[in-house]
Coordinates of C-alpha atoms (C1' of nucleotides) in Angstrom, one line a residue:
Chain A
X1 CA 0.0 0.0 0.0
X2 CA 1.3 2.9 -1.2
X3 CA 1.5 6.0 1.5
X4 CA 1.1 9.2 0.4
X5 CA 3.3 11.0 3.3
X6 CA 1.1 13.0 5.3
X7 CA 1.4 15.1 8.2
X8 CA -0.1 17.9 10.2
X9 CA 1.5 20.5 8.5
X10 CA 1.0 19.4 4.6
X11 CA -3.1 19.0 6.1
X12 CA -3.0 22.1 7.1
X13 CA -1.3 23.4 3.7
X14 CA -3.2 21.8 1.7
X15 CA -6.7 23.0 3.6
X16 CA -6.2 26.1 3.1
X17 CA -5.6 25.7 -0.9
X18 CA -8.9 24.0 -0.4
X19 CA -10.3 26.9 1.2
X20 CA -9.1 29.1 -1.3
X21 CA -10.7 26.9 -4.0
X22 CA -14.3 25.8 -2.5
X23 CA -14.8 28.6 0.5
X24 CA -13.3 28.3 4.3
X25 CA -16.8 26.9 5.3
X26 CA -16.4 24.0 2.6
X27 CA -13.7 22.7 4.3
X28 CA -14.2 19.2 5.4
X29 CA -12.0 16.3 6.3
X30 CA -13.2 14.1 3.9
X31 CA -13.0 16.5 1.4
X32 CA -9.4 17.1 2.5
X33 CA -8.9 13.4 2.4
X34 CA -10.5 12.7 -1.0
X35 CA -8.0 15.3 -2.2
X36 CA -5.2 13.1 -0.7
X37 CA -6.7 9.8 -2.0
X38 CA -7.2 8.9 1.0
X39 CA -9.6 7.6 3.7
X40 CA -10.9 10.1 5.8
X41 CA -10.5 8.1 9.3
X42 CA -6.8 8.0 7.9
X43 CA -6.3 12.2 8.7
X44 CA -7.4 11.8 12.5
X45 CA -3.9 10.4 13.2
X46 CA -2.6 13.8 11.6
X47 CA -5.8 16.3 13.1
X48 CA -7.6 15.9 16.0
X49 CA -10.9 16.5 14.8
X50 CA -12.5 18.7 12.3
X51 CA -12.5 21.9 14.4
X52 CA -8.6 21.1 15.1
X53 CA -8.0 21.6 11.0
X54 CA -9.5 24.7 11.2
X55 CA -8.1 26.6 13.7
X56 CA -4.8 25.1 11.9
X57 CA -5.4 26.7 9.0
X58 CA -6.6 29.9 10.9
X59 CA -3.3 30.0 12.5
X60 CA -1.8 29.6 9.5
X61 CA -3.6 32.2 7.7
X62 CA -2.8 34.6 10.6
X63 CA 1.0 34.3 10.3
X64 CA 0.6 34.5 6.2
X65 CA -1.3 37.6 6.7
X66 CA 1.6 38.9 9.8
X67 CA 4.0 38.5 7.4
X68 CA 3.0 40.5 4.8
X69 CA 1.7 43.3 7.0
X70 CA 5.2 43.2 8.3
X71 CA 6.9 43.4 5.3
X72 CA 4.6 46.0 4.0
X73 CA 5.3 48.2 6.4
X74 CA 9.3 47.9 6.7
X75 CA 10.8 50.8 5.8
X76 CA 7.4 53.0 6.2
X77 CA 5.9 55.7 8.3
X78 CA 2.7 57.6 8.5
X79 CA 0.5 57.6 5.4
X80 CA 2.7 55.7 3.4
X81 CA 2.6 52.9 6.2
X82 CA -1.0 53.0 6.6
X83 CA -1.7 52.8 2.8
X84 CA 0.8 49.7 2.6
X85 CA -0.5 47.8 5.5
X86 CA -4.0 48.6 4.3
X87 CA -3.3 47.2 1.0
X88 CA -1.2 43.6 2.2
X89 CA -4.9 43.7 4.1
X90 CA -7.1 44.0 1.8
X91 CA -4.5 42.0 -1.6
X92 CA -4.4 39.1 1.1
X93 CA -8.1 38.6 1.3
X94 CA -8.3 39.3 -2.3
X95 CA -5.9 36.7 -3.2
X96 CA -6.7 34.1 -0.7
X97 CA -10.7 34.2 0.1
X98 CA -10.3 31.0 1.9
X99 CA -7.7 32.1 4.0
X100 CA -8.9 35.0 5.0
X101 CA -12.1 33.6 5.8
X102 CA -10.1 31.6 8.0
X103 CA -8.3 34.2 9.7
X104 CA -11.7 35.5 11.2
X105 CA -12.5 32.2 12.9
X106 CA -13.1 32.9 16.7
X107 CA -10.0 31.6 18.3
X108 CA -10.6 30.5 22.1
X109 CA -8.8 33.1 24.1
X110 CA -5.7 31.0 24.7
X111 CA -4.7 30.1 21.2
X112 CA -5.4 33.5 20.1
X113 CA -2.9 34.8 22.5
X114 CA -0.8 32.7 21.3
X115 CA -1.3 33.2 17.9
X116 CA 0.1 35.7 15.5
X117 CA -3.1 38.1 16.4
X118 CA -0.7 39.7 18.7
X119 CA 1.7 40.6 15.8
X120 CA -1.7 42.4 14.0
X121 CA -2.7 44.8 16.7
X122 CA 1.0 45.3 17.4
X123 CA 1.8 46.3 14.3
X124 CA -1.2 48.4 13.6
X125 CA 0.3 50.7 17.2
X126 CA 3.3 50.9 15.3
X127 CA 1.9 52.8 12.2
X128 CA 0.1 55.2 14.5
X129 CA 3.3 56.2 16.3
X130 CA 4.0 58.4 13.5
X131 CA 0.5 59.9 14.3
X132 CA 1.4 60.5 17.9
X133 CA -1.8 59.6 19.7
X134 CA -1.9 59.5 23.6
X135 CA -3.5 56.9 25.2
X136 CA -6.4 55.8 25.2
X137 CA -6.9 57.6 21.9
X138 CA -4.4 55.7 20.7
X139 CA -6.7 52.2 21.5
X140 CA -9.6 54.0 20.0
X141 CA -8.0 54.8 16.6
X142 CA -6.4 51.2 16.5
X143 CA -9.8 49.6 17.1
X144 CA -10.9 52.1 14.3
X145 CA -8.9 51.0 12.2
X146 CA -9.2 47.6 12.6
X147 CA -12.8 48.0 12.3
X148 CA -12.7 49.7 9.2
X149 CA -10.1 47.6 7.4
X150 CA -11.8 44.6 8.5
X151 CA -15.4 45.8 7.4
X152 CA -14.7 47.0 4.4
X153 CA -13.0 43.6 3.1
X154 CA -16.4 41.8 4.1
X155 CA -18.6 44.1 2.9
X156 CA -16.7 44.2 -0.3
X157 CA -16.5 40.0 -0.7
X158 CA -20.2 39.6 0.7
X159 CA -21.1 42.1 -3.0
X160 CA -22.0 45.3 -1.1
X161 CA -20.7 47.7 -3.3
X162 CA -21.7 46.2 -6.6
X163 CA -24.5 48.5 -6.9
X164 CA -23.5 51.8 -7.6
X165 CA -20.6 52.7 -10.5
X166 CA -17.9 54.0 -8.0
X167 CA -15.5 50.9 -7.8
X168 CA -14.7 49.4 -4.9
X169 CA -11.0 50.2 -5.5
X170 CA -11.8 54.0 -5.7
X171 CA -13.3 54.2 -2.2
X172 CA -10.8 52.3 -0.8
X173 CA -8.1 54.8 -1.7
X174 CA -10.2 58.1 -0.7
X175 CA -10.5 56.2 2.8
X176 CA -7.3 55.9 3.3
X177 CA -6.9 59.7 2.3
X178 CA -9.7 60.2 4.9
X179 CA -8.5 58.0 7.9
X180 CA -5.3 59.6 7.2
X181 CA -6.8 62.7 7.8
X182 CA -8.6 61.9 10.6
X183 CA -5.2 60.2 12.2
X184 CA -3.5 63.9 11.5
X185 CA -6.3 65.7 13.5
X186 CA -7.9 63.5 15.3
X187 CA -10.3 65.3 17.7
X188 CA -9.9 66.1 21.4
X189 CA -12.1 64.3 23.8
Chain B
X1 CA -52.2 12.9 16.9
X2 CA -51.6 16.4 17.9
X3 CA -50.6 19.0 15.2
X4 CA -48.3 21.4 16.6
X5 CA -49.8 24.1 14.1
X6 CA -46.0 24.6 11.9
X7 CA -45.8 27.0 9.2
X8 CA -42.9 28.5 7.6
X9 CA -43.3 31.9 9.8
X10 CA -43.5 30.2 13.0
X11 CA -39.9 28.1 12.0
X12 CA -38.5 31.1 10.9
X13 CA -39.4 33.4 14.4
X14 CA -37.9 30.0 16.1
X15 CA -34.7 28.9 14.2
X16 CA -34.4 33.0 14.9
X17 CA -34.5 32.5 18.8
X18 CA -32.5 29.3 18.3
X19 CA -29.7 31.7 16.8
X20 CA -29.6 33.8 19.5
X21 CA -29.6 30.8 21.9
X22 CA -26.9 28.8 20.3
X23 CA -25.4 30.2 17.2
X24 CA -26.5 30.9 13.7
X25 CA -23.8 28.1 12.4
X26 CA -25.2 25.8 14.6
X27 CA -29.2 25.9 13.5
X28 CA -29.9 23.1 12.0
X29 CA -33.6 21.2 10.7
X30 CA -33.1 18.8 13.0
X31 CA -32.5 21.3 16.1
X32 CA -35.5 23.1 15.1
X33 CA -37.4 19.9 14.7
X34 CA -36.6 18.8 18.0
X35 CA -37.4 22.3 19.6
X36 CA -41.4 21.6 18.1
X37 CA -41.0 18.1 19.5
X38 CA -41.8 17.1 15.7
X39 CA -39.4 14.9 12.9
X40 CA -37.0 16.5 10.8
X41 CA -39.2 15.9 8.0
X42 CA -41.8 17.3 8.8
X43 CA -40.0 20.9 8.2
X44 CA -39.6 20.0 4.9
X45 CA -42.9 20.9 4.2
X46 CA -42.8 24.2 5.4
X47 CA -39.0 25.1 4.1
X48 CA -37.4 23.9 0.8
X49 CA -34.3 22.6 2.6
X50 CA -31.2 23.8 5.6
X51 CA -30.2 26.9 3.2
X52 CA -33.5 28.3 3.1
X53 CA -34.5 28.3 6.5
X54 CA -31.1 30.2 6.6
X55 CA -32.1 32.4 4.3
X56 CA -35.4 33.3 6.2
X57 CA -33.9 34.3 9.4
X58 CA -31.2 35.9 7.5
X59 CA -34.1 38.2 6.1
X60 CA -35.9 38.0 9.2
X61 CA -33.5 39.7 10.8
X62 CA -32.2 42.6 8.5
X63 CA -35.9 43.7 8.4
X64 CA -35.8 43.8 12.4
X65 CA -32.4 45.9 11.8
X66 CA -33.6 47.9 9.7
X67 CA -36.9 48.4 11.4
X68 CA -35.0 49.3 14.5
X69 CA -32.5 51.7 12.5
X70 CA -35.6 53.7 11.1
X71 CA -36.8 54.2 14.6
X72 CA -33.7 55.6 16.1
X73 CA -32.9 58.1 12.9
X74 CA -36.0 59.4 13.0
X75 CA -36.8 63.2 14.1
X76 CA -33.4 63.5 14.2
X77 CA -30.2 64.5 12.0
X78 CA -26.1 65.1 12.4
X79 CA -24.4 63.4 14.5
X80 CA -27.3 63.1 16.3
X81 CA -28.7 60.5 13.6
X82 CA -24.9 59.5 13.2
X83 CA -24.8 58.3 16.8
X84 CA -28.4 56.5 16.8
X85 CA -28.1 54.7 13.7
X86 CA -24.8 53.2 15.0
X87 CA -25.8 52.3 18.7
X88 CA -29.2 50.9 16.5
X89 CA -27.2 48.5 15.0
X90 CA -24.7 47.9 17.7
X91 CA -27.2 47.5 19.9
X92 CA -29.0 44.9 17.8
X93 CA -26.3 43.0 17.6
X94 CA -25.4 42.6 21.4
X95 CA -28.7 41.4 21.9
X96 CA -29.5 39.3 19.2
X97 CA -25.9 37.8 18.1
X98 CA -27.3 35.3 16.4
X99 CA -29.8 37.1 14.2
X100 CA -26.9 39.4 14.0
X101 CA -24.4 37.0 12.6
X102 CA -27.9 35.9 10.2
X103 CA -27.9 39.4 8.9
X104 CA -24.6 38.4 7.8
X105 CA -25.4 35.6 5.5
X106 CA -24.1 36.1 1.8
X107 CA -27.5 36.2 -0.3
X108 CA -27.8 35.6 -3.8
X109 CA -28.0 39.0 -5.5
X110 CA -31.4 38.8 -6.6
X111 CA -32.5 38.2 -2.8
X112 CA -30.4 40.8 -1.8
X113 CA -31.9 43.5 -4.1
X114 CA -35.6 42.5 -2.8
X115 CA -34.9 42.3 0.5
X116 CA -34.0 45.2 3.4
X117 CA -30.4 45.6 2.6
X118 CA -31.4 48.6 0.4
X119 CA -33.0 50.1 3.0
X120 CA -30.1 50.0 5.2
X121 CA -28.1 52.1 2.6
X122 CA -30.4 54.4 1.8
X123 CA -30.3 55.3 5.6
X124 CA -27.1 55.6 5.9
X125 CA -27.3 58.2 3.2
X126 CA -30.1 59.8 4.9
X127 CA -27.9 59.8 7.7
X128 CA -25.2 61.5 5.0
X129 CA -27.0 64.2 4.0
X130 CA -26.5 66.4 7.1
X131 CA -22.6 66.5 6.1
X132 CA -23.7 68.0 2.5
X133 CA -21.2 65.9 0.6
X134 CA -21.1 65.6 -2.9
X135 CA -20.2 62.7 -5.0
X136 CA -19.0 60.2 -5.2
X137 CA -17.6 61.4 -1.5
X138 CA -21.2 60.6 -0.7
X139 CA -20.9 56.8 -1.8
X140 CA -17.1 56.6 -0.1
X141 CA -18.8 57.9 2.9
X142 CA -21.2 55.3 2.5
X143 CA -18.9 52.5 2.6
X144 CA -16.7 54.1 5.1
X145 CA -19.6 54.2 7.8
X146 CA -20.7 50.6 6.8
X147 CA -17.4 49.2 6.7
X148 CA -16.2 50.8 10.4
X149 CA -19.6 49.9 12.0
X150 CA -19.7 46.4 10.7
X151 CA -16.2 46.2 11.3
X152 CA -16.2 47.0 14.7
X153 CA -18.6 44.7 16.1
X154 CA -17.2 42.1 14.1
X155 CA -14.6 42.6 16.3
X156 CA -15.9 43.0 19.7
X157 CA -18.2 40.1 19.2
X158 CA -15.0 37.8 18.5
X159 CA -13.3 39.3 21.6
X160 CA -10.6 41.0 19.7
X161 CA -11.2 44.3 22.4
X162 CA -10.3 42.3 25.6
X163 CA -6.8 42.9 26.1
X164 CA -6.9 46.1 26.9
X165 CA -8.3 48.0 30.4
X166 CA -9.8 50.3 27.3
X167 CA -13.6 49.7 27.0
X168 CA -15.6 48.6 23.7
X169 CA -18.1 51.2 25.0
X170 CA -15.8 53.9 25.5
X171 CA -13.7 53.6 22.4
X172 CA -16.9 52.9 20.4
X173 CA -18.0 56.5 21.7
X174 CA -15.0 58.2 20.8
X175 CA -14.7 57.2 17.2
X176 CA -18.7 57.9 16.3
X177 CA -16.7 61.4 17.5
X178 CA -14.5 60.7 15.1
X179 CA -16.3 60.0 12.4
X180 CA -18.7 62.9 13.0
X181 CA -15.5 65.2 13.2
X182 CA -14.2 63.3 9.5
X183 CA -17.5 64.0 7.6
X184 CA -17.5 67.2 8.7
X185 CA -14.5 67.9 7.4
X186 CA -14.3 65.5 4.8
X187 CA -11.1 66.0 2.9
X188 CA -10.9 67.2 -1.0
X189 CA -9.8 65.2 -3.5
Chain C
dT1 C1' 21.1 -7.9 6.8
dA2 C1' 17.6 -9.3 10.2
dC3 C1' 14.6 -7.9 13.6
dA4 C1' 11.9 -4.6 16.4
dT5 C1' 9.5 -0.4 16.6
dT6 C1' 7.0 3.1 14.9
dT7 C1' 3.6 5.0 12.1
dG8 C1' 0.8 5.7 8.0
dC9 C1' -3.2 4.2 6.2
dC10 C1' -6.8 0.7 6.2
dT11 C1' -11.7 -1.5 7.3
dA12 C1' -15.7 -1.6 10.1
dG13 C1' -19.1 0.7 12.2
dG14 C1' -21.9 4.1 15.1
dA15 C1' -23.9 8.8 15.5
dC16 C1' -26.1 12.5 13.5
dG17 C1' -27.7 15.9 9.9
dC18 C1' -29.9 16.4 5.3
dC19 C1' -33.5 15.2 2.3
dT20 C1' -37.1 12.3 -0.7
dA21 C1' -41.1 9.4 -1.3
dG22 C1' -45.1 7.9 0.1
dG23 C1' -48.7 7.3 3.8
dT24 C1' -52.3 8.5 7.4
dA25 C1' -55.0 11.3 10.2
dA26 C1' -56.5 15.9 11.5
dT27 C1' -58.5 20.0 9.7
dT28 C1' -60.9 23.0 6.4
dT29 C1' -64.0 23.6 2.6
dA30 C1' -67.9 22.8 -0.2
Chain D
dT1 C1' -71.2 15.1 5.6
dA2 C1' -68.2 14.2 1.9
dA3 C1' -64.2 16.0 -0.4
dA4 C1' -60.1 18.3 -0.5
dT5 C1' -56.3 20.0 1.8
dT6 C1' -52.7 19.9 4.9
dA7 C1' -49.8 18.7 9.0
dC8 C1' -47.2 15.3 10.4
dC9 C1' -45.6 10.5 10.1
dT10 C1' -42.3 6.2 8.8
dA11 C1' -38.8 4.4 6.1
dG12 C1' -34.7 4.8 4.1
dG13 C1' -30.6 6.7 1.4
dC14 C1' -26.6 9.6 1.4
dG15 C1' -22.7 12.4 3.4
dT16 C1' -19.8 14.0 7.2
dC17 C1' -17.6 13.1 11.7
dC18 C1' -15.2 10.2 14.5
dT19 C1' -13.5 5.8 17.3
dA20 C1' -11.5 1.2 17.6
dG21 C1' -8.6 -2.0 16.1
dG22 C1' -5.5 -4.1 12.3
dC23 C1' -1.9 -4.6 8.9
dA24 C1' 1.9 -3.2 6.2
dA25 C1' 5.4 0.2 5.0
dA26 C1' 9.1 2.8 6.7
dT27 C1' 12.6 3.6 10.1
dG28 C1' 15.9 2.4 13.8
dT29 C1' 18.9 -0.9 15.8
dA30 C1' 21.9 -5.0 16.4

DNA sequence: TACATTTGCCTAGGACGCCTAGGTAATTTA
DNA sequence: TAAATTACCTAGGCGTCCTAGGCAAATGTA
């Protein structure tokens, strides 16, 4: 009997291809295991159970996203950093709908501590230091932008801008122009 | 034997309050079945089949939303609308998560067109029109507002705002400043 | 090279959710 | 009161999840 050399990690690889291809939610082991050629009772020595994949590929999709944030914004500060980090954002969930998909599933509190959340929210402080926000406004504007960046990828994949002519690429920019903006003066309490 | 009086409206109102109770992801025929003390097939003749029960509540509750959204813009305008449309919908959310998370659902464009969705964005326009912009600022604006609002309780519901001694109420407050302050002086091209 | 150990994948099978077909009894309508 | 409708049923097929236990391929060791 031939073995076809699975692991954890070429599951979890191969997952989120499959999540790319047929939708995050789509993901099933024996999907995953017909892909492989493969009994599906055969990937429970590799996965603990179904919800175990997925927070697998979540984590991966986490660190794939980190890393791209990160090397968006080497090199950058204020508006150019925010218009970069936006962008490895929004290309990500662009180029892998699976993926990101995945990167919103609710994490117990634990593993997202441990994931490579942490990097996101750290990294979005770091492109408001040019901006110079005390605390807690500082918080509020990273929660803001968050929010915003987050939003505006799921209202965009879920069609909620497909019914007016302004493209969805247009807005984007002029809300950068206008978070920028805001970031610059951001009001007093 | 006893009829239990099922119709589709009834199922939908319930698989509604089984949303809230357990999860949107986790309403399923058979859980609704079991809450009417009935056989899964017996909702068959009252649904076409799992997605369209979905579908139902997903409707279900974006006319409660936007119901809800109506009541708290009207009479008033500015931030003043700003602020009640957002806690509206916030608000919504917090207590029904999982008619929230149904209002969420991706709906074939055709559903989408017919069903409140429009509403919701021609009141956030309504909402626009105090800050006199023209367009297409209007339409950024637009997306801007959906996108952050969306975005943000996206983010509280998955605990993302936990880490910090900072509030989800306080920095929720602070930004609808924010926002107010950006569409007020909404930058020029 | 021979044997022992590990491990990758298997079969068998149970639980549960989705859904169809066809039937019977309760209700409504004529 | 008979006919038509409808609410719910049973039976059963299919797909996904997952466990238990087995065998054979790969790997380590003498």
């Amino acid at each position: 009997m031939a073995r076809v050399g699975l692991n954890t990690e070429r599951l979890t690889a191969a997952g989120a291809e499959l999540a790319d291809e047929v939708g995050f939610d789509k993901v099933t082991v024996s999907a995953l295991a017909r892909r492989f050629g493969v009994k599906d009772a055969s990937l429970y020595s590799h996965v603990k159970n179904s919800q175990d994949l997925k927070t697998r590929i979540a984590l991966l999709a986490l660190e794939e996203l980190a890393d791209r944030a990160a090397a968006a914004l080497a090199g950058r500060a204020g508006k150019d950093a925010l218009t970069a980090f936006a962008n490895a954002y929004r290309d990500y969930a662009h180029e892998h709908p699976g993926r990101y998909a995945a990167a919103q599933l609710d994490l117990d509190p634990e593993t997202a501590r441990a994931s490579a959340a942490v990097r996101h929210s750290q990294m979005t402080r770091a492109i408001l230091r040019g901006y110079r926000l005390a605390e807690p406004d500082e918080t509020d504007a990273v929660r803001l932008l968050g929010s915003t960046f987050h939003g505006y990828v799921a209202l965009e994949r879920s069609g909620g801008f497909q019914h007016t002519p302004r493209t969805a690429e247009d807005s984007w920019t002029r809300i950068l122009d206008a978070l920028d903006a805001l970031l610059r003066a951001w009001p007093a309490a």
